[in-house]
Short mmCIF file of C-alpha atoms and ligand atoms in Angstrom, two decimals:
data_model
loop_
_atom_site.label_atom_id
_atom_site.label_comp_id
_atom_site.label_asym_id
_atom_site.label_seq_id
_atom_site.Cartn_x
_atom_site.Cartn_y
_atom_site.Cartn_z
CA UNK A 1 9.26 2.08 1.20
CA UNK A 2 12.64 1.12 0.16
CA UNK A 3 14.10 -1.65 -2.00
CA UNK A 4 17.06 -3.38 -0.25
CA UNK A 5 17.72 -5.54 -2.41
CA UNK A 6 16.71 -7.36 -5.51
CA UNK A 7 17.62 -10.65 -7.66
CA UNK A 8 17.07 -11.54 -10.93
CA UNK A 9 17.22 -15.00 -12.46
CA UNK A 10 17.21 -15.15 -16.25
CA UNK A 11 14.67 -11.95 -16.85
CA UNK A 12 15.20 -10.50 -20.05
CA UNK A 13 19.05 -9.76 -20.86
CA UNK A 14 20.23 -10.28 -16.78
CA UNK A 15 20.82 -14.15 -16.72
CA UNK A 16 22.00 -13.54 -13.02
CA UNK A 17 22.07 -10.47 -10.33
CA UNK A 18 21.67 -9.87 -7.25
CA UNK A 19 22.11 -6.43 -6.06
CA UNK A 20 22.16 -4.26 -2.65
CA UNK A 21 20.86 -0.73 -3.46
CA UNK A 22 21.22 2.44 -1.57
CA UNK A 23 18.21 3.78 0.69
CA UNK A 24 18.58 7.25 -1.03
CA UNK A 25 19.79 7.40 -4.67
CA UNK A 26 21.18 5.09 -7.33
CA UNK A 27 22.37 5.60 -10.66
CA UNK A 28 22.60 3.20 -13.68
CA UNK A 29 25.01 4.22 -16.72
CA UNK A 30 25.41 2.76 -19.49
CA UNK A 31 25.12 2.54 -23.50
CA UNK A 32 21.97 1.59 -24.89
CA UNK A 33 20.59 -1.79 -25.27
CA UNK A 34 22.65 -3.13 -22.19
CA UNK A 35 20.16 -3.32 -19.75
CA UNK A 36 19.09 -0.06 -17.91
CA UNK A 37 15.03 -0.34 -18.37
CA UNK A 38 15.13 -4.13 -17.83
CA UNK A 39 16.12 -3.48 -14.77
CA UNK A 40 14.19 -1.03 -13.38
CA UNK A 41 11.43 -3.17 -15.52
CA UNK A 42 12.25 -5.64 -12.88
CA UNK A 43 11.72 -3.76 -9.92
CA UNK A 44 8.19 -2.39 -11.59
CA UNK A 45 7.67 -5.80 -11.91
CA UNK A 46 8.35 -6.91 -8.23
CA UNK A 47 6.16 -3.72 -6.80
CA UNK A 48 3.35 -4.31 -9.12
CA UNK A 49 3.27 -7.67 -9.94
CA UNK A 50 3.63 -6.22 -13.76
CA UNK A 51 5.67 -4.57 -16.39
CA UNK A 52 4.98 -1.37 -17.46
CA UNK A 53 5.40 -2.54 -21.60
CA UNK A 54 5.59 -6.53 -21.57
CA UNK A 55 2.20 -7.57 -23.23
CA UNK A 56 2.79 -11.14 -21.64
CA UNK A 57 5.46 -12.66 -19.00
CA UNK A 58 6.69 -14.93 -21.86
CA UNK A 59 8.64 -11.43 -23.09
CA UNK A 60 10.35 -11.08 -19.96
CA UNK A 61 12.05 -14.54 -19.82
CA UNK A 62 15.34 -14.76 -20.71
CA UNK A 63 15.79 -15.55 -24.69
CA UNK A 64 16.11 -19.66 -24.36
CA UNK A 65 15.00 -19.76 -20.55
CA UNK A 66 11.97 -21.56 -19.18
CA UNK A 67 11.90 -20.12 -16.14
CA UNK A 68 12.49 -16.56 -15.31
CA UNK A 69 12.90 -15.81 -11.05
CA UNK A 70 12.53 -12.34 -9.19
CA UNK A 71 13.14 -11.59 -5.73
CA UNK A 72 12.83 -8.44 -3.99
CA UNK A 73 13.70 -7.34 -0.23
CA UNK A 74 12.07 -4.08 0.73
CA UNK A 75 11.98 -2.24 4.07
CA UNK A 76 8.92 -0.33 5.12
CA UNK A 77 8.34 2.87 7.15
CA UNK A 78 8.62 0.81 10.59
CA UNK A 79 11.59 -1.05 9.41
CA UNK A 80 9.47 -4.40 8.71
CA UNK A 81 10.93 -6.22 6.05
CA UNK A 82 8.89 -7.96 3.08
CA UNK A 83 10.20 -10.42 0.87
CA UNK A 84 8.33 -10.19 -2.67
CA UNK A 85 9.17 -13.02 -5.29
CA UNK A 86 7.56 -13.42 -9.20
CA UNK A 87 8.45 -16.30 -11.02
CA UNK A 88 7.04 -17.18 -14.34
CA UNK A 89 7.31 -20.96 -16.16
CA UNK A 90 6.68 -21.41 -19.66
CA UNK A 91 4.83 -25.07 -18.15
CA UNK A 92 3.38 -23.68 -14.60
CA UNK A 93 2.39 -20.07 -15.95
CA UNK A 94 3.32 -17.57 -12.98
CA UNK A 95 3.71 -17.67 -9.62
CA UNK A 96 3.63 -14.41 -6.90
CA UNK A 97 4.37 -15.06 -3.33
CA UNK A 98 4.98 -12.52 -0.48
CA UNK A 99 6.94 -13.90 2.53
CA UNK A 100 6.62 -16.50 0.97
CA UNK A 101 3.10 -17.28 1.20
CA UNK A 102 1.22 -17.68 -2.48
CA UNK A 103 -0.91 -14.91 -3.78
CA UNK A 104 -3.35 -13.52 -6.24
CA UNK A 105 -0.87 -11.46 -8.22
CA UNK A 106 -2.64 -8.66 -7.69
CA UNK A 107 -2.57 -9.08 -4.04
CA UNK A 108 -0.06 -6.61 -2.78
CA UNK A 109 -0.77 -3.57 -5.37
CA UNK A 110 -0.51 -0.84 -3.34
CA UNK A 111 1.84 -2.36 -0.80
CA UNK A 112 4.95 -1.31 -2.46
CA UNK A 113 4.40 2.00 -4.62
CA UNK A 114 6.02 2.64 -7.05
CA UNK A 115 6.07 5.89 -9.72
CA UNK A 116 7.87 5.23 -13.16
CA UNK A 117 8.84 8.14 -15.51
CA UNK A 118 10.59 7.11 -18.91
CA UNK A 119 10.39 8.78 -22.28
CA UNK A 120 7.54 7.54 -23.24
CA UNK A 121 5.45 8.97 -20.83
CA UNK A 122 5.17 12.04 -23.16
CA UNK A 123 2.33 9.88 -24.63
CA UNK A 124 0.21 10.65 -21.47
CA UNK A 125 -0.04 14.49 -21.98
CA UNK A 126 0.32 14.10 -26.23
CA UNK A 127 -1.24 10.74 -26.87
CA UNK A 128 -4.76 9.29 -27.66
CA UNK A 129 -7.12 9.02 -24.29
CA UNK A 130 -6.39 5.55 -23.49
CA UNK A 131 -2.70 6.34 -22.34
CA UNK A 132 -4.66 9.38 -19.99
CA UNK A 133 -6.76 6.33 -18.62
CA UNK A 134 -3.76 4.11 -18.23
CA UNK A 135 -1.96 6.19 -16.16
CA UNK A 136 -5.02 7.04 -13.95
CA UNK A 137 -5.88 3.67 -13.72
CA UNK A 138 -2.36 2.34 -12.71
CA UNK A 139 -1.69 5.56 -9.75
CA UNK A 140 -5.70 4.60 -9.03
CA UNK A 141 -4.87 0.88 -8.52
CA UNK A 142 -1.75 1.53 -6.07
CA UNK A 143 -3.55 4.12 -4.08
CA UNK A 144 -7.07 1.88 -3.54
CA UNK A 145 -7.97 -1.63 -3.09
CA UNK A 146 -11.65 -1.01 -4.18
CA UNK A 147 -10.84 1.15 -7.25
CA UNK A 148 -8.91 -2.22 -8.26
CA UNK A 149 -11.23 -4.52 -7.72
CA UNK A 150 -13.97 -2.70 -8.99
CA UNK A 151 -11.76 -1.55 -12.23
CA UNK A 152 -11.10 -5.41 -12.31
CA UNK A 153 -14.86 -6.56 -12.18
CA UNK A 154 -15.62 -3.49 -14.98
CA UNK A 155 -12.88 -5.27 -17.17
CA UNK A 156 -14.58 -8.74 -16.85
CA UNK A 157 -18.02 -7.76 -16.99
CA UNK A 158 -17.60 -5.54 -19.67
CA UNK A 159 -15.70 -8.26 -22.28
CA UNK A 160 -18.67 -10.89 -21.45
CA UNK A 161 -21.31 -7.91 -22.38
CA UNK A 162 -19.61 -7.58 -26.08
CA UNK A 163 -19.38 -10.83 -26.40
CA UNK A 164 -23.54 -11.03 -25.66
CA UNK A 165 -23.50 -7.93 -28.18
CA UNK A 166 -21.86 -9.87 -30.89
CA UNK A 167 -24.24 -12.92 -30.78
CA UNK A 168 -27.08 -13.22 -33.06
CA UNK A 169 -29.77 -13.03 -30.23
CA UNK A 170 -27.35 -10.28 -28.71
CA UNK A 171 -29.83 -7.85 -26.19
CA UNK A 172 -32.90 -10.17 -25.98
CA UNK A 173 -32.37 -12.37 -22.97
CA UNK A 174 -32.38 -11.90 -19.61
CA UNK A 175 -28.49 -12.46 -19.23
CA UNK A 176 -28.07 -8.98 -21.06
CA UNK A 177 -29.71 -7.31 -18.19
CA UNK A 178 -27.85 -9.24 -15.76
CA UNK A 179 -24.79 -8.32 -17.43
CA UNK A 180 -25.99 -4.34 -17.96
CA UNK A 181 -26.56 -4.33 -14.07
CA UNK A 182 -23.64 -5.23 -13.35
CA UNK A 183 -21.78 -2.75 -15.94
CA UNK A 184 -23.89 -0.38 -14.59
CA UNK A 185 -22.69 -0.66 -10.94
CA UNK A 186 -18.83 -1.26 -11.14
CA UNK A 187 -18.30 1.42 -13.91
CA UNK A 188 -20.70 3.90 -11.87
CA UNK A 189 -18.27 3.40 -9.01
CA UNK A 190 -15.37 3.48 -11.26
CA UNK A 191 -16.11 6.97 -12.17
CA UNK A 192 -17.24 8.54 -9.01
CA UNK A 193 -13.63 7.85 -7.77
CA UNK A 194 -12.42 9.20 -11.11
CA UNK A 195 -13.94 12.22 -10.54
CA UNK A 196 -13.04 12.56 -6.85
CA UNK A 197 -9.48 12.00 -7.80
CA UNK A 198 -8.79 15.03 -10.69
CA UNK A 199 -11.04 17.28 -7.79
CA UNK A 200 -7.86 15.83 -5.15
CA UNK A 201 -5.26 15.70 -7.87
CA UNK A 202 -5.20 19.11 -9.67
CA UNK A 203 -4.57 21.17 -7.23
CA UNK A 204 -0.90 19.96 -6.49
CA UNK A 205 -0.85 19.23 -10.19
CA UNK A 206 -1.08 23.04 -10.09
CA UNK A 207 1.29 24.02 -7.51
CA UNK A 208 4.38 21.42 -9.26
CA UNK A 209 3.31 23.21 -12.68
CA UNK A 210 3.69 26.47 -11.55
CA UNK A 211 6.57 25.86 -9.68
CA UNK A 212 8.18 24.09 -12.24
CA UNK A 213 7.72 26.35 -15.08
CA UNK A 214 7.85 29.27 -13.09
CA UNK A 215 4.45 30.44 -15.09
CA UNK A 216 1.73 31.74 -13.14
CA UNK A 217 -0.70 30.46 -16.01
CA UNK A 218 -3.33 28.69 -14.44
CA UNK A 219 -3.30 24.59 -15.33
CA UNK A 220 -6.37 22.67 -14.80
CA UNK A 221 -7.25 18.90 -15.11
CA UNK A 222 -10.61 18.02 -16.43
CA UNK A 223 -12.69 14.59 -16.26
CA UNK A 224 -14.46 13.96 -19.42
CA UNK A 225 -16.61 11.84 -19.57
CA UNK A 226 -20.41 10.95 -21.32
CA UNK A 227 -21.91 11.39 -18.06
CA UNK A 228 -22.97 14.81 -16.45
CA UNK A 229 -22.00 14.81 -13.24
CA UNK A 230 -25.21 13.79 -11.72
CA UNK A 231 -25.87 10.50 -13.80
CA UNK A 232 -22.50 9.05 -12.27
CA UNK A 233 -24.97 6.65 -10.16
CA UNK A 234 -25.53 2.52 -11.22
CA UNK A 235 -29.39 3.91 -11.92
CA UNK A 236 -27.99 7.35 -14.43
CA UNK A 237 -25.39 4.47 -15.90
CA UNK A 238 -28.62 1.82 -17.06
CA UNK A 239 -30.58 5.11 -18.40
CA UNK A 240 -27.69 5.76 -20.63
CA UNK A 241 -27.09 2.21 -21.75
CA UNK A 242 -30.87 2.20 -22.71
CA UNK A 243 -30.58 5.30 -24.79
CA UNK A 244 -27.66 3.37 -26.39
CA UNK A 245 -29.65 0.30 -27.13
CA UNK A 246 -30.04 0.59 -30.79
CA UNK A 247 -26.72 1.74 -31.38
CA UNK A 248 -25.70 -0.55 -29.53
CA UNK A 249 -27.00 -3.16 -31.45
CA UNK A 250 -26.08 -2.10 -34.56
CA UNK A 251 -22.20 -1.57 -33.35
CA UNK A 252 -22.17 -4.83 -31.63
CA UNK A 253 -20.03 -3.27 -28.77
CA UNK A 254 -20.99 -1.09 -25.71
CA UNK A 255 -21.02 2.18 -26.63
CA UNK A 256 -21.49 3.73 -23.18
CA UNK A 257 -19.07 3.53 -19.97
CA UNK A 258 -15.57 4.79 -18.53
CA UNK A 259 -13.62 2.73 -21.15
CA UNK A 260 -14.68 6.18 -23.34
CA UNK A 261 -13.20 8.30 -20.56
CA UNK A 262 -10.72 10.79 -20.97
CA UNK A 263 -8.68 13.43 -19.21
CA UNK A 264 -7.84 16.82 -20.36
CA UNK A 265 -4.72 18.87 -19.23
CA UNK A 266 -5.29 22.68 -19.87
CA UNK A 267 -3.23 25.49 -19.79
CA UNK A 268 -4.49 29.13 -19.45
CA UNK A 269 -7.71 27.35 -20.71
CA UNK A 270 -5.92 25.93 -23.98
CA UNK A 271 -5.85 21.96 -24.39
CA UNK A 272 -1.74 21.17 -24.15
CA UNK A 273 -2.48 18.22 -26.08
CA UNK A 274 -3.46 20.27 -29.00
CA UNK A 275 -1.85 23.77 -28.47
CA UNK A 276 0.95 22.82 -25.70
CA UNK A 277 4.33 23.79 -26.69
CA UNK A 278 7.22 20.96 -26.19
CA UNK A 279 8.51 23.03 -22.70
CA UNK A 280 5.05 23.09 -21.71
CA UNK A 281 4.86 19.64 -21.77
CA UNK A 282 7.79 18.40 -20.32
CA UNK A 283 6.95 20.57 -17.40
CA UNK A 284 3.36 19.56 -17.26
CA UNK A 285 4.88 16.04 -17.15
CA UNK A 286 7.67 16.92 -14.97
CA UNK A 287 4.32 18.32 -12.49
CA UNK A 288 2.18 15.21 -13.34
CA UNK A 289 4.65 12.46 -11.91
CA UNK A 290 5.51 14.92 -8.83
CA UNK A 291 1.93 15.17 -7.94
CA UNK A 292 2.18 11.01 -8.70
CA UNK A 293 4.64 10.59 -5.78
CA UNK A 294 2.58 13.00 -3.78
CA UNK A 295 -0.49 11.51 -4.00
CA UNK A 296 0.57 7.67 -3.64
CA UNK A 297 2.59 8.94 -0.44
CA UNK A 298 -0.64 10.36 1.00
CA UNK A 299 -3.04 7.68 0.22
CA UNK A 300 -0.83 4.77 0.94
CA UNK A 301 1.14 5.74 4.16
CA UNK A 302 4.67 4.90 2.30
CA UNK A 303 6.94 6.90 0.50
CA UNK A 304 6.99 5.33 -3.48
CA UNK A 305 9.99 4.19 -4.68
CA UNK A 306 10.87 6.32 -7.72
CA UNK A 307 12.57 5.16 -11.53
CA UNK A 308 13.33 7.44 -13.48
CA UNK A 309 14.14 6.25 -17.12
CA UNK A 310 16.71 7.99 -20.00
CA UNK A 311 15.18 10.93 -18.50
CA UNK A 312 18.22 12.57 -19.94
CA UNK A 313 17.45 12.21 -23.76
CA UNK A 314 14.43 14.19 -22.98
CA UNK A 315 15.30 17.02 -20.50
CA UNK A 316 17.95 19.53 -21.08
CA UNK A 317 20.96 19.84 -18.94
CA UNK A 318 19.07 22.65 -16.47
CA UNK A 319 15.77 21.10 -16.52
CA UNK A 320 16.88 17.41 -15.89
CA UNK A 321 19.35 19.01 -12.57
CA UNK A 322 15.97 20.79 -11.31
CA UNK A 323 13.86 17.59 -11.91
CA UNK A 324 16.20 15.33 -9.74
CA UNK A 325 16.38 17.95 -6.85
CA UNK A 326 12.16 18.11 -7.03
CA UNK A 327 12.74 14.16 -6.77
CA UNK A 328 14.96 14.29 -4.27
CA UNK A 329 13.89 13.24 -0.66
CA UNK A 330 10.53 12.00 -2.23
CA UNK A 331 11.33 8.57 -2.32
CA UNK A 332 14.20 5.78 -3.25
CA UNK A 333 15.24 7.44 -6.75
CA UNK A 334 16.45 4.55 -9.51
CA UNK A 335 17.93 6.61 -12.32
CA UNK A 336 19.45 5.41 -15.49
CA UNK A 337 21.36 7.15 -17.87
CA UNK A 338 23.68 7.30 -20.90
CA UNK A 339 26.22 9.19 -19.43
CA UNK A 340 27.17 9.84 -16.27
CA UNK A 341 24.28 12.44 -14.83
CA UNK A 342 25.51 12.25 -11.43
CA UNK A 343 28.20 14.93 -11.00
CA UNK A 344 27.35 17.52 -8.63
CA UNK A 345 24.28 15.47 -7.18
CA UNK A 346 24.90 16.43 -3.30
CA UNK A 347 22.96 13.13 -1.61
CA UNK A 348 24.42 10.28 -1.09
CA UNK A 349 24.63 8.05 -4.02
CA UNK A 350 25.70 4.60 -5.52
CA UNK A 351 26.23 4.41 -9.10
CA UNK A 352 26.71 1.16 -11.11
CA UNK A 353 28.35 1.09 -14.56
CA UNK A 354 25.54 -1.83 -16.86
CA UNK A 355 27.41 -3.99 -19.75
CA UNK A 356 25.63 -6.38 -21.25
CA UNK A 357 22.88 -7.80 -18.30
CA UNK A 358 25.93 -6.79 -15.85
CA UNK A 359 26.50 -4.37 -13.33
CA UNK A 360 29.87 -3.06 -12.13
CA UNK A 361 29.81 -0.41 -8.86
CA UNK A 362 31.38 2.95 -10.20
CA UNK A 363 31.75 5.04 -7.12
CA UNK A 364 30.12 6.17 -3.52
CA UNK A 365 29.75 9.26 -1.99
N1 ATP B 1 13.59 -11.46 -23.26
C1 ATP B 1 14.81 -11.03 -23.55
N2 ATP B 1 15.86 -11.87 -23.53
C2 ATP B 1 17.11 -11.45 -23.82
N3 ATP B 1 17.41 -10.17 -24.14
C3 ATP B 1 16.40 -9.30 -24.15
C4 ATP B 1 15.05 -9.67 -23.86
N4 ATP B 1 14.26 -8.58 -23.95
C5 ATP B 1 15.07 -7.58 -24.30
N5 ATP B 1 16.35 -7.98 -24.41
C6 ATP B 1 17.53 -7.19 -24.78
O1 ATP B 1 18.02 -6.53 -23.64
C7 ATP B 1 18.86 -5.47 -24.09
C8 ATP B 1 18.76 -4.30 -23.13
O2 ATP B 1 17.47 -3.73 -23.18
P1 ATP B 1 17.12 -2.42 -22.34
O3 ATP B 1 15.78 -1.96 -22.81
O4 ATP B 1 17.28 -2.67 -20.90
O5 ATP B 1 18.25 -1.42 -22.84
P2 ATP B 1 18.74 -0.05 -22.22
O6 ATP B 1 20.04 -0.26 -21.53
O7 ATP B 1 17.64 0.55 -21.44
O8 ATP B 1 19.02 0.77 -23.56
P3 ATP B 1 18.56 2.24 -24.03
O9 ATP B 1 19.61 3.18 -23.51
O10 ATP B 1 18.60 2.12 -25.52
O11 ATP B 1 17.20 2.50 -23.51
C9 ATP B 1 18.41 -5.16 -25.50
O12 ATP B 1 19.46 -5.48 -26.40
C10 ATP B 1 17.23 -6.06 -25.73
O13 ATP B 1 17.15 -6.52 -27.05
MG1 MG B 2 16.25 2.02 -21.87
#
């Protein structure tokens, strides 16, 4: 999949641009706080129908605007071309239409993958479970219509169940059950493809480590979860929530499910949360958002279209040059920077210079 071209209409600091980009490469410099991550915030947005740190849409409207307006043009594997466009209205809320027919927002997840590697990633390998679940959840999502909905339906059913816990009468009526059978069946099938997916997923995770590193160490990639293996069922799920029951009741929140799911990244059988040193990590991220593009290319037919984020405050000089060429021919490659990263890059390239919401071409090769 590639991104032709884009527009943005008063999204955070861009008040206008519209923009052609290259099939292969393209390079964004500039100091900070001009407007690097907004825009490849836009393009996450246009893909996924979401930003990847907005909390709500109102955040990505331009300070004093109503209205913000995105517009995307991308070209698929067979040279069809789709026309995304998100708007979002401070009165009419937001809007998501592909050739310009209205959709569920959610609609096209999937359609147009996309892999996003900033900085703050570092909190998937280092931080608390819920950014491990986040990321599964989000490469999950884009790779399968059914994980999505069912995630979706676990989400739902599992906010009206705590609200039943935290009412007086809380597990005695028959709406509890209702409500357990129905956490029972989506979060079962939540975690069966969880657990099919680290099975699929660590063993490139272990070929881009080792090749990355250049350690043989052996890296796994662990499910955790409350369930053994064999209660992963609707039927295992309800015997678990009625062991829970009292606890249950006395925490007023369900205390059994994937929500508690985490994901452990091990290296020569050592946690690299806990025991990781800093190069460990950046390779074992460096491996983790290789085996990303790898695995959305094989379960969605399309090549993902690839930002990479200020990856140059985090990798040194040598590491950063390798991590571009491991990029390189996976997918369209967005990459912003401070300085100019681009010397020596041998593909073809654009690079833009960004001031202030503005972008100014710097050279083609
Ligand atoms: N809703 C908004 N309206 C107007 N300006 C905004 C809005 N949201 C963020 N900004 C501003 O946009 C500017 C650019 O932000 P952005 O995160 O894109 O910077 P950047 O170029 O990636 O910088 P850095 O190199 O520090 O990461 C910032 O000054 C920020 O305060
Ligand atoms: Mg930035």
């Amino acid at each position: 999949m590639v991104l032709r071209r884009i527009s943005l209409r008063n999204f955070r600091n861009y008040a206008a641009l519209d923009l052609s980009l290259s099939e292969s490469c393209n390079f964004f410099v500039g100091d900070n706080a001009q407007g690097k991550s907004n825009l490849l915030e836009a393009v996450h947005v246009l893909g996924l129908t979401r930003s990847f740190r907005a909390g709500h849409d109102r955040e990505l409207l331009r300070l004093g605007s109503e209205r913000y307006e995105l517009t995307g043009e991308f070209i698929d594997e067979l040279s069809i071309r789709h026309l995304t466009s998100i708007c979002y209205d401070t009165k009419q809320g937001k809007e998501a239409s592909l050739d310009r027919k209205r959709m569920q927002s959610t609609s096209w997840v999937g359609k147009f993958p996309i892999v996003h590697f900033s900085p703050e990633c570092h909190k998937i390998t280092s931080g608390p479970p819920a950014e491990r679940r986040r990321f599964v959840d989000v490469l999950l999502c884009q790779s399968s219509p059914a994980y999505l909905a069912n995630l979706v339906e676990y989400t739902r059913v599992l906010r009206q169940r705590n609200a039943l816990l935290a009412q007086p009468e809380g597990t005695s009526g028959n709406d509890f059950v209702v409500w357990s059978q129905a956490l029972a069946h989506y979060g079962s099938r939540v975690m069966m493809a969880r657990r099919t997916f680290v099975k699929e997923y660590e063993h490139t995770l272990l070929q881009s480590y080792q090749h990355i590193s250049g350690s043989p160490l052996p890296f796994h990639f662990a499910y955790r979860t409350q369930f053994q293996s064999e209660e992963i069922t609707t039927e295992g799920f309800l015997h678990l929530l009625q062991s829970a029951r009292v606890h249950e009741e006395r925490r007023k929140r369900t205390q059994v499910g994937p929500h508690y799911d985490d994901f452990v990244f091990e290296i020569d059988g050592k946690d690299l949360r806990k025991f990781g040193s800093r190069g460990e990590q950046k390779s074992a991220l460096v491996a983790l958002k290789l085996a990303e593009t790898w695995y959305l290319k094989t379960h969605t037919g399309t090549a993902p279209i690839i930002l990479l984020d200020d990856l140059a405050s985090e990798l040194d000089g040598k590491r950063l040059r390798s991590t571009l060429d491991y990029f390189h021919g996976s997918g369209q490659l967005l990459i912003t920077s401070t300085s100019d990263i681009s010397k020596g890059f041998l593909q073809p390239f654009e690079s833009y210079r960004v001031l202030a919401g503005t972008l100014a071409p710097m050279m083609r090769n």
